[in-house]
Coordinates of C-alpha atoms and ligand atoms in Angstrom, one line a residue:
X231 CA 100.8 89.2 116.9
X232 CA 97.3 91.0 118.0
X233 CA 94.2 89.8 117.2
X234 CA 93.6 92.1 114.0
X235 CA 91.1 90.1 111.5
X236 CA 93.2 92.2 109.0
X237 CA 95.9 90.2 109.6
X238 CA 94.0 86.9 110.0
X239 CA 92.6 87.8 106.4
X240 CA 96.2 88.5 104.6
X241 CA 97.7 85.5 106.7
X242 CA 94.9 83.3 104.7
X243 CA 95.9 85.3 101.6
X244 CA 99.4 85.4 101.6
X245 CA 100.8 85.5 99.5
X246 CA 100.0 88.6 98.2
X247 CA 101.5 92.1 95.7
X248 CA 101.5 95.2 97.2
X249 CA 102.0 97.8 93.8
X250 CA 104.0 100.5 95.0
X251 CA 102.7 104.0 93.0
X252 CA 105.6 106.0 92.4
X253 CA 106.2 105.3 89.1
X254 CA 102.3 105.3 87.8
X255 CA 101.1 107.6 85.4
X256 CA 99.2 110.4 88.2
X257 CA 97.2 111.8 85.6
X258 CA 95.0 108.3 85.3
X259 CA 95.7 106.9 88.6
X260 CA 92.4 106.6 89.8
X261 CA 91.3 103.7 86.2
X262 CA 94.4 102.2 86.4
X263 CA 94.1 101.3 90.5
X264 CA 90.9 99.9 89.3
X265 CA 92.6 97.9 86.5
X266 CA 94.6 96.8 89.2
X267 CA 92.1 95.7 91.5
X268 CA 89.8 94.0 88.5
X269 CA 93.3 92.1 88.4
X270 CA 93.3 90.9 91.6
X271 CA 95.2 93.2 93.6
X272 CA 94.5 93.7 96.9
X273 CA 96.6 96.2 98.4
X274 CA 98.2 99.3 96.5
X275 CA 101.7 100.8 98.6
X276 CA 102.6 104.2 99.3
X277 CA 106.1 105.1 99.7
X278 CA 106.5 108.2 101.6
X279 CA 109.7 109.8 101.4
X280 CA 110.8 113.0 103.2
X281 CA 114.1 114.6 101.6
X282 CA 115.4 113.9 105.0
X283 CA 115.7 110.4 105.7
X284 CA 116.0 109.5 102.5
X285 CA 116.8 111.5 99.5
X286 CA 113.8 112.2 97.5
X287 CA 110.7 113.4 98.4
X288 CA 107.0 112.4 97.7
X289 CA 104.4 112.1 98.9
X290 CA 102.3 112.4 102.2
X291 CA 98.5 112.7 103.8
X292 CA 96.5 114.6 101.5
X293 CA 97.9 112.5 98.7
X294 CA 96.9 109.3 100.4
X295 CA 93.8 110.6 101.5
X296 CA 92.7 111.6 98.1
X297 CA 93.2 108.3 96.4
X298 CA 89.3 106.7 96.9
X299 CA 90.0 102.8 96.5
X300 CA 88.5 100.2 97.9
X301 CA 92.5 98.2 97.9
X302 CA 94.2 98.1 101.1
X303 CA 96.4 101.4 101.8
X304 CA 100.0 100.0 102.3
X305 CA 101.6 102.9 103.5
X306 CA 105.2 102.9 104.0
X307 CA 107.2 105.9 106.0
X308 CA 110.2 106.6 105.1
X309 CA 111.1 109.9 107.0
X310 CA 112.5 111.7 110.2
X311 CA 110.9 111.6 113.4
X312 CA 107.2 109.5 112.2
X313 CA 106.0 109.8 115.5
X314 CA 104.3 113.4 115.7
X315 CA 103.2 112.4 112.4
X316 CA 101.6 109.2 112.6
X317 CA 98.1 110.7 113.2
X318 CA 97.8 112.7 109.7
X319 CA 98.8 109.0 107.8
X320 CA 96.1 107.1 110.4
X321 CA 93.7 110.1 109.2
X322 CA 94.2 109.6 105.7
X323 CA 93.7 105.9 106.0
X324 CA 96.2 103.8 106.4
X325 CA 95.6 99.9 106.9
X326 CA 98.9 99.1 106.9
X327 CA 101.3 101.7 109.0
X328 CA 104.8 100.9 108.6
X329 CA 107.8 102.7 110.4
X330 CA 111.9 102.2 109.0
X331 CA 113.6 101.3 112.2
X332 CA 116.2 103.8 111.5
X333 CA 114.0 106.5 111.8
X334 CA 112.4 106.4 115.3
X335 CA 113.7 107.7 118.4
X336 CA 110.9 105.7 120.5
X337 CA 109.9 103.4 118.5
X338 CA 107.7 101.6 121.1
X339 CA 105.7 104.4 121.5
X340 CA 104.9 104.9 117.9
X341 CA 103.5 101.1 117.4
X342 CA 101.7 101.8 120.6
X343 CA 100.0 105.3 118.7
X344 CA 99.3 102.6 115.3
X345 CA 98.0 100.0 117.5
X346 CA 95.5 102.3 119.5
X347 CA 94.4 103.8 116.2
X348 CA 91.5 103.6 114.5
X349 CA 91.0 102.2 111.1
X350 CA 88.8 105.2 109.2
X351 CA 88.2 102.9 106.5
X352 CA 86.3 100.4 108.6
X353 CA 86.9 100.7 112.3
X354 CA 86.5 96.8 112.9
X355 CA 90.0 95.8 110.3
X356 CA 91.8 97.7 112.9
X357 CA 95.4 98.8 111.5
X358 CA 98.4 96.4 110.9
X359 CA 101.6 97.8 112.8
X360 CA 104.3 97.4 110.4
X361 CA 108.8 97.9 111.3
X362 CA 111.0 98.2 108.1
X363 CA 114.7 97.7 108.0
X364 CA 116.9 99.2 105.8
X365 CA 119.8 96.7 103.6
X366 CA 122.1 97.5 106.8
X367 CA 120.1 96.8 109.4
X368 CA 119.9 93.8 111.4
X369 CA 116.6 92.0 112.3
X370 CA 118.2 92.4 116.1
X371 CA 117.0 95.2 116.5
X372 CA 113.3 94.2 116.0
X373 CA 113.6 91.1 118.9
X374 CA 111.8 93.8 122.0
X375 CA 109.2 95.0 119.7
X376 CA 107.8 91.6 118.7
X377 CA 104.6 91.7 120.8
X378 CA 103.8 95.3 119.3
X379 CA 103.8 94.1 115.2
X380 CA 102.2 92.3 112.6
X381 CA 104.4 93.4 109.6
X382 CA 108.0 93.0 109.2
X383 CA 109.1 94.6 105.7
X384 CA 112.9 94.3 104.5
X385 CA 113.6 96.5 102.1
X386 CA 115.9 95.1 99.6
X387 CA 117.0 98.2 97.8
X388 CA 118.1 101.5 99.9
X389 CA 115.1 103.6 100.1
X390 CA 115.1 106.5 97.7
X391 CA 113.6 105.7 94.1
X392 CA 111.9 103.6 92.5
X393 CA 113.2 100.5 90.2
X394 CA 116.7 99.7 91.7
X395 CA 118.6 96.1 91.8
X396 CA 117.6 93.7 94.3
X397 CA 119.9 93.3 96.9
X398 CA 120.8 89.9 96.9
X399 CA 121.7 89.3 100.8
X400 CA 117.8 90.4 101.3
X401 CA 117.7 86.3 101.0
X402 CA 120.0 85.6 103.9
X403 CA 118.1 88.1 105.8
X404 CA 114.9 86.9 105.6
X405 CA 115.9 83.7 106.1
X406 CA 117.2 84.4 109.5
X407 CA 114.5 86.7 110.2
X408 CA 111.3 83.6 109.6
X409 CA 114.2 81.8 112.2
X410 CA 114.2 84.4 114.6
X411 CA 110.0 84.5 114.4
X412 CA 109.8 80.9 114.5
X413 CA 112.6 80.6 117.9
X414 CA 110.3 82.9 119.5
X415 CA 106.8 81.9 118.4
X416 CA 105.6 84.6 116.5
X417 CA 104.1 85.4 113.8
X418 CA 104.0 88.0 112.2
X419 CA 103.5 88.9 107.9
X420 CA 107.1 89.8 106.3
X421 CA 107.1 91.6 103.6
X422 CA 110.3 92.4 100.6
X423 CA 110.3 95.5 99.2
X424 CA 112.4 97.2 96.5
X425 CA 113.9 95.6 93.1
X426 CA 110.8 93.1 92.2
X427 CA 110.7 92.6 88.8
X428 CA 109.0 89.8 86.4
X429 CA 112.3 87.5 86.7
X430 CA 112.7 87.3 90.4
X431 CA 109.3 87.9 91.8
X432 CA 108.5 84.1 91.5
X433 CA 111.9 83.2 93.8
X434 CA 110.8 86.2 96.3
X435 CA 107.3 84.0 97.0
X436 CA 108.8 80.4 96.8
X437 CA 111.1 81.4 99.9
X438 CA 107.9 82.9 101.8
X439 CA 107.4 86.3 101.8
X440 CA 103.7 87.1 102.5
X441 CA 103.8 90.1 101.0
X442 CA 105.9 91.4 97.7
X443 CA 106.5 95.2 96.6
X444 CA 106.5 96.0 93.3
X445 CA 106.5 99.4 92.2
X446 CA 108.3 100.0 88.4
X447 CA 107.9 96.5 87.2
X448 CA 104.4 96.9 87.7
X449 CA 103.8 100.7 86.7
X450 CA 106.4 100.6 84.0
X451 CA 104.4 103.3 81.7
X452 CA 103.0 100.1 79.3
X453 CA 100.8 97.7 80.8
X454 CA 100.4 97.7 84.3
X455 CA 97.3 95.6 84.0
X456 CA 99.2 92.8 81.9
X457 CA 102.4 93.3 84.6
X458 CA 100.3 92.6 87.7
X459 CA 98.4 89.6 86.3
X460 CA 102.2 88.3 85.7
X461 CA 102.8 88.7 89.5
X462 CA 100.0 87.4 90.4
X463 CA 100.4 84.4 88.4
X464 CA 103.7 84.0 90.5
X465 CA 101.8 84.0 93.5
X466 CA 99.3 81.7 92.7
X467 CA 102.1 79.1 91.3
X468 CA 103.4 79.5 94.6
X469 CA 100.1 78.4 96.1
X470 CA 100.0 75.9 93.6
X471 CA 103.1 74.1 94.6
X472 CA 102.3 74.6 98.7
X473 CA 99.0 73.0 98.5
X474 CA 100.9 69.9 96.1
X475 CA 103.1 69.6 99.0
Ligands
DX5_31 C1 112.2 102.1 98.5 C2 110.7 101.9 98.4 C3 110.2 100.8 97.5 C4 110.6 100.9 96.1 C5 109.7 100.0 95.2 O1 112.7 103.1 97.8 O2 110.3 101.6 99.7 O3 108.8 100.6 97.7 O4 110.6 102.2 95.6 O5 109.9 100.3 93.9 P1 110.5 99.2 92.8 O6 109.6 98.1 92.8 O7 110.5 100.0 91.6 O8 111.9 98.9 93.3
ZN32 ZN1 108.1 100.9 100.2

């Protein structure tokens, strides 16, 4: 863990949605990440896919760049070799930088590049250094890179679209992962991404996840507004029964 008052401010919050926009309507995105935000939502995901790494392909920089919100940019990398590429997301503002394990050749070095980086948005937040593991990947491989992040996300569908089943093992995973963090005194914000919905969203909080991705059950082409304040509810019943405890 660094001293990033980014983190120190979602560790406080936690936890918290992250709305992933692949599935939102592009033609209206700007109102409805403001209904979002009147909502509550802090922090709005970007899932960036390649065609290479994984099989579709969406979107990158100037996309990221364009999207003039005061929510936190979650942005999520999901393609080959990140490291060359890194700059052009910290450009475009990223204020969370997150790199699939899979995917990087020196993966050291590229959490180094994040962690030197400026935030554009506000150069004091400083930029949270996020690792992501795909379904088959084990949280071993994350144990020599402990000092260099604040985000662990687990993705808990196989990276490629948008509103897919949960993997249920994603539970076993993260348990062992908050064990592994704990054994070696870190701490660091973990984050489950992929296959939220309204019915398990509630479970995903109560076992401790600081930070939840939901894409299609939030941008399901109805009422994104009505679908967040839902999640959001979850969270705060999870809050609820913490602070009873
Ligand atoms: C994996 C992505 C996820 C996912 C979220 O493909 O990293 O962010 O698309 O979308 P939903 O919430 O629809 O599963
Ligand atoms: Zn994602």
């Amino acid at each position: 863990m660094a001293d990033n008052p980014l983190f120190d401010r979602l560790r406080k919050q936690a936890p918290l949605i992250s709305v992933g926009v692949l599935t939102a309507d592009l033609m209206c995105l700007g109102d409805q990440l403001k209904l979002l935000e009147d909502a509550g939502i802090k922090l709005v995901h970007f899932d960036v896919m390649d065609g290479c790494f994984c099989p579709m392909t969406t979107v990158g920089p100037p996309f990221i760049k364009a999207v003039k919100t005061p929510l936190l940019k979650d942005v999520h990398l999901m393609i080959d070799d990140p490291l060359p590429k890194l700059e052009g997301y910290i450009a475009a503002g990223a204020d969370l930088l997150t790199v699939n394990v899979e995917s990087c050749t020196h993966l050291h070095r590229a959490l180094q590049i994040i962690g030197q980086a400026r935030n554009v948005n506000k150069p004091d937040r400083g930029i949270l250094r996020g690792v992501s593991l795909n379904p088959a990947t084990p949280i071993e491989v994350i144990r020599p890179i402990l000092d260099e992040i604040e985000l662990v996300l687990l993705l808990a569908v196989n990276p490629g679209w948008g509103g897919q089943k949960f993997i249920d093992n994603v539970h076993q995973k993260f348990i062992a992962l908050q064990q592994m963090l704990r054994q070696a005194g870190k701490d660091v914000l973990v984050c489950i991404d992929g296959g939220v919905k309204k019915t398990n969203v509630g479970d995903i909080a109560a076992i401790g996840a600081d930070i939840i991705v939901s894409g299609s059950a939030v941008f399901d082409g109805k009422t994104p507004f009505e679908n967040a304040k839902f999640m959001l509810e979850a969270m705060n019943e999870v809050r609820r029964h913490k602070a009873g405890n």
